[in-house]
Structure formats: C-alpha cells, structure tokens
C-alpha cells in the first residue's frame, strides 16, 4: 500500500533532467512524463498535477495545479499513478481489463482504443461481473495466478455507453482530460470484489476482421505482448525490469494466451462473448 | 568472422519452447528468435566466433553451409546494430 497526500495547488515548475519515460497522446502532445529526482520520482501530468513518489513508492504527494478538480485528481491517481506505484512496490500491473467467467478471470489486453473496456462492459451487462478496467493487478505470489479486483468503474467512449449501458447505469462526473465517460458499478453493472484465478488472456488485435477469430499464441509471442502492456515506473531500474521480465515469462508460459480478432460492431459482441466463455470453459475442462 | 561477442548486462533472454525473447532492459527493445536463432544466441553467449557458430549450426541443422554462414552474419549484424550484443 501507499499513502497519498493532496497538497496545496502550485504551478508546475521546470524539471531539471531528461525524463526517464514519457507517454504521448495520439495528437502528439505529452500526456505524462516521469523524472527521477532526489528521493524518488515525479510523475507529471502537464496542466493537471505533479505526483511525487518516494523511492520505495510507499508515499505519494500530489501537487495539483489550481484548476484541477478533485475527481480528475483521483482518477489520474487511481488509473495512472497507482499502477506504477504498485509496480514499483513489486506488484505485476498491466494495461488491461478483466471479467469473471464461472469462478475464474478472463483478461483483455490491447492498445488503447481496441475495445477492452467496451468488451468488459458487454460482459458486465450480460450476466457476468467485471473485475478491473484499465489498471490490472495480477497476484503471482502463490501457486495460482490471481486477478485482483480494481476500481468498481468502467471508463469508455459515449457511443459504447449509449449502445451497451442500461438506462439506470450510474454515470460518474466527467473528467477534465478526456471526453470518455465513466460508469460506476451497481445493480445493473455488477462488480466482482474478490480475486479470481486467471484462466486466460485475450489480446485484442485486428479490428478489421470479418468475423470472430481466436488463435492460441505461443509463449514467446505472448511474452512480448505481456511486456508491451506492462506498467513500469522506472524503466532504467535494471533489477526491477529484469525481475518483471522473469515473472512475466512465467505468466506467458503458465497462462493460456490468445489473439482475439473481431469486427468492432456492437451487434458482434454477443458472438465475441460466446467464443470467450466457451474457450474459458474448455480450458478449465482441459486443466 | 573471427570476432567474438559479449552480451551486455542490461540484455536478458528467455527461452520459451523453441523460441527466444531478448529484452534490452534499458531501451525496452525486445527481439524474438526462432529455433535456429536461439541456438546462435547460445553460441554467441559461449564466446564462439561467427565461423564457429556457422559450423555448429550447419552440423546440427543439416543446412547448406553458404546459407547458414550468410544467416549467421546477418543475425549477428542485426543484434550488434540493435546493441543486443557487442564485439569484444
């Protein structure tokens, strides 16, 4: 765990060194940068806030700019900073979503915009429960590999919400940095608040596919994808990255991984859910 | 073809079945190798020269020497250009 302290607003002063990592938005602007500083790190979200993270990631101090609202700060912390903090503390964190199928977890990973949250919401409104959206924490400490429940909300584009969410869905307040909406878990969108054993990972890829295609991928190909979707705060900390690489190698070997291609049409989601549910069941029987 | 090579400390490799994934921990660059490429990587790690590596691969994989020599040279060149191995 880590403690978060919200400090008084302040302007974002120039940071001295080159960042060790940066995240660029599709329009080319910087969404976030990470600098190593004495005592730890600073994750800067230009125009919104600086998060000072101690070297051991046990404490985080947030310095917002004056205009940033509480909801926006909390969301940035929960979805962007916390996965990095947990990763720094030794947890395995990834950019992905998870749903409960049977008593197990199915994970969806893929680049932004490929439909992970839409697919998770589709499950969550059709008799399944969702476990995590965006910041995915995996517990590999025991014999089993578990997905840890994330925050009970799903963030997605309005067209997905309009097409899939029930009318009584609890929409949270909008955020300053995105036009996506957030839907809180509730009676009609059910959240699973207990860890679930990871059954399989589905990497969402070709959106131009004509129909639903599921292909088991080899561990080496899965490993590359796991690494691509990892949250790592300090990519220059070779011990940390090496340890992460070894643990992810075990996941890629142990957990069945699939490439999932499907047309991004809402009316196809029923078929996608069916393919995934059948696949989880057949993997479970085979195990 | 008589040079030997070293693998920098920030480069790690994991063998998974008959494939190998190499990760440069500093840059985040990763690289996949097939069965033959994996064997070449192991021989680089053992300090063999490109000539020695090609000879071993020709024998183990029963392939034409000229093709293997070209493949070994090309792969080592690519690994060097990506800074995944360094000439000693």
Short mmCIF file of C-alpha atoms in Angstrom, two decimals:
data_model
loop_
_atom_site.label_atom_id
_atom_site.label_comp_id
_atom_site.label_asym_id
_atom_site.label_seq_id
_atom_site.Cartn_x
_atom_site.Cartn_y
_atom_site.Cartn_z
CA UNK A 1 0.00 0.00 0.00
CA UNK A 2 0.98 3.64 -0.24
CA UNK A 3 -0.22 6.85 1.36
CA UNK A 4 -1.49 9.68 -0.83
CA UNK A 5 -1.25 13.25 0.40
CA UNK A 6 -3.00 16.00 -1.53
CA UNK A 7 -1.01 19.22 -1.19
CA UNK A 8 -1.85 22.83 -1.92
CA UNK A 9 -2.10 23.73 -5.63
CA UNK A 10 1.05 25.05 -7.23
CA UNK A 11 2.36 25.89 -10.70
CA UNK A 12 4.36 23.22 -12.49
CA UNK A 13 7.99 24.37 -12.31
CA UNK A 14 10.59 23.33 -14.87
CA UNK A 15 12.04 19.88 -14.11
CA UNK A 16 15.80 19.64 -14.35
CA UNK A 17 16.73 16.41 -16.11
CA UNK A 18 15.52 14.49 -19.10
CA UNK A 19 12.51 12.31 -18.28
CA UNK A 20 13.14 8.60 -17.88
CA UNK A 21 9.79 7.87 -19.50
CA UNK A 22 7.04 9.74 -21.30
CA UNK A 23 3.60 8.91 -22.57
CA UNK A 24 2.47 10.61 -25.77
CA UNK A 25 -1.16 11.10 -26.81
CA UNK A 26 -2.40 10.31 -30.33
CA UNK A 27 -2.26 14.05 -31.17
CA UNK A 28 1.45 14.13 -30.29
CA UNK A 29 1.11 16.02 -27.01
CA UNK A 30 2.61 14.74 -23.79
CA UNK A 31 0.08 13.11 -21.50
CA UNK A 32 2.59 12.27 -18.78
CA UNK A 33 6.30 12.29 -18.08
CA UNK A 34 8.32 10.65 -15.35
CA UNK A 35 11.51 12.14 -13.91
CA UNK A 36 13.88 10.65 -11.40
CA UNK A 37 14.52 13.19 -8.60
CA UNK A 38 16.37 13.05 -5.27
CA UNK A 39 14.37 10.73 -3.03
CA UNK A 40 12.24 9.22 -5.74
CA UNK A 41 10.29 10.18 -8.83
CA UNK A 42 7.94 12.82 -10.17
CA UNK A 43 5.13 11.82 -12.47
CA UNK A 44 3.94 14.97 -14.18
CA UNK A 45 0.62 15.30 -15.97
CA UNK A 46 1.10 18.64 -17.77
CA UNK A 47 -1.64 21.09 -16.91
CA UNK A 48 -3.12 18.84 -14.21
CA UNK A 49 -0.77 17.74 -11.42
CA UNK A 50 2.63 16.51 -10.26
CA UNK A 51 2.79 13.32 -8.22
CA UNK A 52 5.94 12.98 -6.10
CA UNK A 53 6.58 9.31 -5.46
CA UNK A 54 9.07 8.19 -2.82
CA UNK A 55 11.83 5.84 -3.98
CA UNK A 56 10.16 2.87 -2.29
CA UNK A 57 6.78 4.05 -3.61
CA UNK A 58 5.28 3.89 -0.12
CA UNK A 59 4.23 7.53 -0.17
CA UNK A 60 2.84 9.80 -2.87
CA UNK A 61 2.35 13.56 -2.63
CA UNK A 62 0.05 15.15 -5.17
CA UNK A 63 0.61 18.78 -6.16
CA UNK A 64 -2.29 19.81 -8.39
CA UNK A 65 -2.39 22.92 -10.49
CA UNK A 66 -5.07 25.31 -9.29
CA UNK A 67 -7.68 24.44 -11.90
CA UNK A 68 -7.64 20.65 -11.46
CA UNK A 69 -10.74 19.25 -9.78
CA UNK A 70 -10.83 16.55 -7.12
CA UNK A 71 -12.48 13.96 -9.38
CA UNK A 72 -9.82 14.42 -12.05
CA UNK A 73 -7.03 14.12 -9.48
CA UNK A 74 -8.48 10.97 -8.00
CA UNK A 75 -8.92 9.41 -11.40
CA UNK A 76 -5.38 10.21 -12.54
CA UNK A 77 -4.06 8.79 -9.28
CA UNK A 78 -6.12 5.63 -9.39
CA UNK A 79 -5.67 4.78 -13.05
CA UNK A 80 -2.28 6.20 -13.95
CA UNK A 81 -0.18 6.69 -10.82
CA UNK A 82 -1.32 3.81 -8.61
CA UNK A 83 -0.49 1.05 -11.16
CA UNK A 84 3.03 2.49 -11.42
CA UNK A 85 3.30 2.74 -7.63
CA UNK A 86 2.15 -0.84 -7.15
CA UNK A 87 4.54 -2.00 -9.86
CA UNK A 88 7.39 -0.19 -8.12
CA UNK A 89 6.43 -2.00 -4.90
CA UNK A 90 6.72 -5.33 -6.69
CA UNK A 91 3.19 -6.00 -7.96
CA UNK A 92 2.60 -7.03 -11.55
CA UNK A 93 0.48 -4.32 -13.16
CA UNK A 94 -0.75 -4.12 -16.72
CA UNK A 95 -2.90 -2.05 -19.03
CA UNK A 96 -5.93 -4.30 -19.32
CA UNK A 97 -9.42 -5.28 -18.21
CA UNK A 98 -10.77 -8.40 -16.55
CA UNK A 99 -14.13 -10.12 -16.17
CA UNK A 100 -15.29 -13.10 -14.14
CA UNK A 101 -16.37 -16.17 -16.12
CA UNK A 102 -17.51 -19.06 -13.96
CA UNK A 103 -15.30 -18.66 -10.93
CA UNK A 104 -12.28 -17.57 -12.95
CA UNK A 105 -10.94 -14.43 -14.58
CA UNK A 106 -10.51 -13.66 -18.26
CA UNK A 107 -8.21 -10.76 -19.08
CA UNK A 108 -8.34 -8.47 -22.11
CA UNK A 109 -5.25 -6.58 -23.20
CA UNK A 110 -4.57 -4.45 -26.23
CA UNK A 111 -3.65 -1.00 -27.41
CA UNK A 112 -5.88 1.92 -26.40
CA UNK A 113 -8.99 2.17 -28.49
CA UNK A 114 -9.25 -1.50 -29.43
CA UNK A 115 -12.29 -2.16 -27.27
CA UNK A 116 -11.13 -3.65 -23.98
CA UNK A 117 -13.49 -1.61 -21.81
CA UNK A 118 -16.35 -1.99 -24.26
CA UNK A 119 -15.93 -5.76 -24.15
CA UNK A 120 -15.71 -5.71 -20.35
CA UNK A 121 -18.91 -3.65 -20.15
CA UNK A 122 -20.57 -6.03 -22.58
CA UNK A 123 -19.85 -8.92 -20.23
CA UNK A 124 -20.87 -6.88 -17.19
CA UNK A 125 -24.31 -6.15 -18.66
CA UNK A 126 -24.93 -9.74 -19.75
CA UNK A 127 -24.81 -11.84 -16.63
CA UNK A 128 -21.11 -11.65 -15.81
CA UNK A 129 -19.21 -9.49 -13.33
CA UNK A 130 -16.24 -7.29 -14.13
CA UNK A 131 -13.06 -7.30 -12.07
CA UNK A 132 -10.93 -4.47 -13.40
CA UNK A 133 -10.81 -1.78 -16.04
CA UNK A 134 -7.54 -0.22 -17.19
CA UNK A 135 -5.15 -0.78 -14.27
CA UNK A 136 -4.90 -4.54 -13.93
CA UNK A 137 -3.08 -6.02 -10.93
CA UNK A 138 -2.02 -9.66 -11.02
CA UNK A 139 -1.01 -11.59 -7.93
CA UNK A 140 1.53 -14.28 -8.78
CA UNK A 141 2.71 -14.87 -5.21
CA UNK A 142 1.05 -18.25 -4.69
CA UNK A 143 0.72 -21.42 -6.73
CA UNK A 144 -2.17 -19.89 -8.61
CA UNK A 145 -2.17 -16.64 -10.56
CA UNK A 146 -4.98 -14.31 -9.47
CA UNK A 147 -6.51 -11.15 -10.85
CA UNK A 148 -7.00 -8.58 -8.08
CA UNK A 149 -10.21 -6.53 -8.25
CA UNK A 150 -9.63 -2.97 -9.42
CA UNK A 151 -11.81 0.11 -9.02
CA UNK A 152 -15.54 -0.59 -9.50
CA UNK A 153 -15.98 1.62 -12.54
CA UNK A 154 -15.51 1.38 -16.30
CA UNK A 155 -14.28 4.25 -18.47
CA UNK A 156 -15.28 4.22 -22.13
CA UNK A 157 -16.46 6.28 -25.08
CA UNK A 158 -20.01 7.60 -25.14
CA UNK A 159 -21.03 5.52 -28.14
CA UNK A 160 -20.19 2.33 -26.22
CA UNK A 161 -22.07 3.56 -23.17
CA UNK A 162 -25.10 4.51 -25.27
CA UNK A 163 -25.11 1.15 -27.02
CA UNK A 164 -24.47 -1.11 -24.04
CA UNK A 165 -25.17 0.50 -20.67
CA UNK A 166 -28.62 0.16 -19.13
CA UNK A 167 -30.64 3.35 -18.73
CA UNK A 168 -30.26 3.22 -14.96
CA UNK A 169 -26.46 2.98 -15.13
CA UNK A 170 -24.70 5.24 -12.65
CA UNK A 171 -22.60 7.65 -14.73
CA UNK A 172 -19.88 9.39 -12.76
CA UNK A 173 -18.94 13.04 -13.21
CA UNK A 174 -16.87 13.88 -16.30
CA UNK A 175 -13.12 14.35 -16.17
CA UNK A 176 -11.18 17.36 -17.39
CA UNK A 177 -8.66 15.49 -19.52
CA UNK A 178 -10.89 13.15 -21.51
CA UNK A 179 -14.21 13.08 -23.27
CA UNK A 180 -14.69 9.46 -22.21
CA UNK A 181 -17.38 8.78 -19.65
CA UNK A 182 -17.21 6.66 -16.52
CA UNK A 183 -19.83 4.26 -15.31
CA UNK A 184 -19.86 3.09 -11.72
CA UNK A 185 -20.67 -0.49 -10.83
CA UNK A 186 -24.12 -1.03 -9.46
CA UNK A 187 -27.20 -3.21 -9.71
CA UNK A 188 -27.13 -3.47 -13.50
CA UNK A 189 -23.36 -3.43 -14.00
CA UNK A 190 -22.02 -5.86 -11.47
CA UNK A 191 -18.54 -5.77 -9.97
CA UNK A 192 -16.65 -8.75 -8.57
CA UNK A 193 -14.82 -7.63 -5.44
CA UNK A 194 -12.90 -10.84 -4.80
CA UNK A 195 -9.71 -12.07 -6.51
CA UNK A 196 -10.25 -14.67 -9.21
CA UNK A 197 -7.85 -17.21 -10.66
CA UNK A 198 -6.57 -16.10 -14.05
CA UNK A 199 -7.83 -18.51 -16.66
CA UNK A 200 -6.71 -16.93 -19.95
CA UNK A 201 -5.53 -13.71 -21.55
CA UNK A 202 -7.03 -12.39 -24.77
CA UNK A 203 -5.00 -9.86 -26.74
CA UNK A 204 -7.40 -7.69 -28.75
CA UNK A 205 -5.86 -7.01 -32.13
CA UNK A 206 -7.21 -6.87 -35.68
CA UNK A 207 -10.31 -4.67 -35.72
CA UNK A 208 -10.73 -5.18 -39.48
CA UNK A 209 -11.50 -8.89 -39.04
CA UNK A 210 -14.64 -10.04 -40.83
CA UNK A 211 -15.67 -12.40 -38.05
CA UNK A 212 -14.62 -13.51 -34.59
CA UNK A 213 -11.29 -15.31 -34.68
CA UNK A 214 -9.50 -16.80 -31.71
CA UNK A 215 -5.96 -18.13 -32.05
CA UNK A 216 -3.77 -19.55 -29.31
CA UNK A 217 -0.39 -17.83 -29.39
CA UNK A 218 2.94 -19.29 -28.44
CA UNK A 219 4.54 -18.33 -25.11
CA UNK A 220 7.29 -16.23 -26.76
CA UNK A 221 4.73 -14.20 -28.70
CA UNK A 222 2.63 -13.88 -25.55
CA UNK A 223 5.65 -12.70 -23.56
CA UNK A 224 6.28 -9.84 -25.98
CA UNK A 225 2.65 -8.76 -25.65
CA UNK A 226 2.69 -9.03 -21.83
CA UNK A 227 5.78 -6.81 -21.75
CA UNK A 228 4.20 -4.27 -24.12
CA UNK A 229 1.22 -3.85 -21.81
CA UNK A 230 3.17 -3.62 -18.54
CA UNK A 231 3.14 -0.63 -16.20
CA UNK A 232 6.71 0.11 -15.10
CA UNK A 233 7.60 3.33 -13.32
CA UNK A 234 11.38 3.23 -13.70
CA UNK A 235 12.35 1.52 -16.92
CA UNK A 236 16.01 2.32 -16.15
CA UNK A 237 16.00 0.27 -12.95
CA UNK A 238 17.51 -2.85 -14.49
CA UNK A 239 16.98 -5.05 -11.41
CA UNK A 240 13.31 -4.17 -11.32
CA UNK A 241 12.82 -4.63 -15.06
CA UNK A 242 14.77 -7.90 -15.08
CA UNK A 243 12.64 -9.24 -12.22
CA UNK A 244 9.49 -8.15 -14.02
CA UNK A 245 10.66 -9.85 -17.23
CA UNK A 246 11.27 -13.14 -15.42
CA UNK A 247 7.90 -13.10 -13.67
CA UNK A 248 6.08 -12.21 -16.88
CA UNK A 249 7.92 -15.05 -18.63
CA UNK A 250 6.38 -17.45 -16.09
CA UNK A 251 2.93 -15.99 -16.78
CA UNK A 252 3.40 -16.33 -20.53
CA UNK A 253 4.36 -19.97 -20.03
CA UNK A 254 1.70 -20.86 -17.49
CA UNK A 255 -1.38 -18.94 -18.66
CA UNK A 256 -3.08 -19.73 -22.00
CA UNK A 257 -2.87 -16.65 -24.21
CA UNK A 258 -4.92 -15.95 -27.31
CA UNK A 259 -5.04 -13.44 -30.09
CA UNK A 260 -8.62 -12.23 -30.48
CA UNK A 261 -9.72 -10.53 -33.71
CA UNK A 262 -13.27 -9.37 -34.28
CA UNK A 263 -15.20 -6.67 -36.14
CA UNK A 264 -15.80 -3.70 -33.84
CA UNK A 265 -19.56 -3.69 -34.19
CA UNK A 266 -21.78 -3.73 -31.13
CA UNK A 267 -24.03 -6.42 -32.63
CA UNK A 268 -20.98 -8.72 -32.83
CA UNK A 269 -20.27 -8.58 -29.10
CA UNK A 270 -22.69 -11.39 -28.33
CA UNK A 271 -20.65 -13.71 -30.57
CA UNK A 272 -17.38 -12.48 -29.02
CA UNK A 273 -18.67 -13.18 -25.51
CA UNK A 274 -19.80 -16.63 -26.54
CA UNK A 275 -16.40 -17.51 -28.04
CA UNK A 276 -14.58 -16.33 -24.92
CA UNK A 277 -16.95 -18.02 -22.47
CA UNK A 278 -16.72 -21.31 -24.40
CA UNK A 279 -12.96 -21.02 -24.52
CA UNK A 280 -12.64 -20.42 -20.77
CA UNK A 281 -14.87 -23.44 -20.12
CA UNK A 282 -12.91 -25.70 -22.46
CA UNK A 283 -9.59 -24.57 -20.96
CA UNK A 284 -10.98 -25.29 -17.49
CA UNK A 285 -12.12 -28.77 -18.51
CA UNK A 286 -8.76 -29.46 -20.15
CA UNK A 287 -6.96 -28.40 -16.97
CA UNK B 1 34.27 -13.85 -38.94
CA UNK B 2 36.78 -14.44 -36.14
CA UNK B 3 35.39 -11.84 -33.77
CA UNK B 4 33.74 -12.93 -30.56
CA UNK B 5 30.93 -11.09 -28.85
CA UNK B 6 29.60 -10.32 -25.42
CA UNK B 7 26.07 -9.80 -24.19
CA UNK B 8 25.67 -6.56 -22.21
CA UNK B 9 24.42 -6.92 -18.63
CA UNK B 10 21.26 -4.98 -19.43
CA UNK B 11 20.21 -7.51 -22.07
CA UNK B 12 18.23 -10.54 -20.86
CA UNK B 13 16.96 -13.52 -22.78
CA UNK B 14 14.24 -16.03 -22.02
CA UNK B 15 13.85 -19.34 -23.83
CA UNK B 16 10.23 -20.37 -24.31
CA UNK B 17 9.78 -23.68 -26.09
CA UNK B 18 11.77 -23.35 -29.33
CA UNK B 19 11.70 -19.55 -29.39
CA UNK B 20 13.72 -16.97 -27.52
CA UNK B 21 12.73 -13.46 -26.48
CA UNK B 22 15.51 -10.95 -25.88
CA UNK B 23 14.84 -7.75 -23.96
CA UNK B 24 17.07 -4.71 -23.68
CA UNK B 25 16.22 -3.57 -20.17
CA UNK B 26 17.44 -0.04 -20.80
CA UNK B 27 15.66 0.74 -24.03
CA UNK B 28 12.72 -1.63 -23.73
CA UNK B 29 13.54 -3.03 -27.18
CA UNK B 30 12.64 -6.69 -27.48
CA UNK B 31 13.53 -9.18 -30.16
CA UNK B 32 12.25 -12.66 -30.97
CA UNK B 33 14.39 -15.51 -32.27
CA UNK B 34 13.30 -18.80 -33.80
CA UNK B 35 14.88 -22.17 -33.06
CA UNK B 36 18.00 -21.58 -35.18
CA UNK B 37 18.32 -18.00 -33.94
CA UNK B 38 18.06 -19.23 -30.34
CA UNK B 39 20.90 -21.67 -30.94
CA UNK B 40 23.02 -18.90 -32.48
CA UNK B 41 22.34 -16.77 -29.40
CA UNK B 42 23.50 -19.59 -27.11
CA UNK B 43 26.70 -19.97 -29.12
CA UNK B 44 27.33 -16.21 -29.02
CA UNK B 45 26.94 -16.43 -25.24
CA UNK B 46 29.54 -19.20 -25.14
CA UNK B 47 32.07 -16.88 -26.80
CA UNK B 48 32.20 -18.65 -30.17
CA UNK B 49 33.25 -16.77 -33.30
CA UNK B 50 30.87 -16.33 -36.22
CA UNK B 51 32.79 -19.02 -38.16
CA UNK B 52 32.49 -21.47 -35.27
CA UNK B 53 28.82 -20.68 -34.83
CA UNK B 54 28.11 -21.28 -38.51
CA UNK B 55 29.95 -24.61 -38.40
CA UNK B 56 27.94 -25.81 -35.40
CA UNK B 57 24.64 -24.73 -36.96
CA UNK B 58 25.44 -26.41 -40.29
CA UNK B 59 26.12 -29.65 -38.45
CA UNK B 60 23.15 -29.51 -36.09
CA UNK B 61 20.52 -28.33 -38.56
CA UNK B 62 21.77 -30.12 -41.67
CA UNK B 63 21.60 -26.98 -43.82
CA UNK B 64 23.78 -25.69 -46.70
CA UNK B 65 26.93 -24.02 -45.35
CA UNK B 66 26.72 -20.92 -47.56
CA UNK B 67 23.14 -20.20 -46.46
CA UNK B 68 23.93 -20.69 -42.80
CA UNK B 69 27.04 -18.54 -42.95
CA UNK B 70 25.03 -15.72 -44.53
CA UNK B 71 22.25 -16.12 -41.94
CA UNK B 72 24.68 -16.10 -39.00
CA UNK B 73 26.45 -12.99 -40.34
CA UNK B 74 23.14 -11.23 -40.91
CA UNK B 75 21.75 -12.10 -37.48
CA UNK B 76 24.90 -11.08 -35.63
CA UNK B 77 24.95 -7.83 -37.63
CA UNK B 78 21.37 -7.12 -36.63
CA UNK B 79 22.00 -7.94 -32.96
CA UNK B 80 25.05 -5.64 -32.96
CA UNK B 81 23.13 -2.82 -34.65
CA UNK B 82 20.41 -3.14 -32.00
CA UNK B 83 23.10 -3.16 -29.29
CA UNK B 84 21.92 -6.54 -28.03
CA UNK B 85 25.44 -7.94 -28.44
CA UNK B 86 28.80 -6.14 -28.56
CA UNK B 87 32.04 -7.14 -30.30
CA UNK B 88 34.80 -7.98 -27.82
#
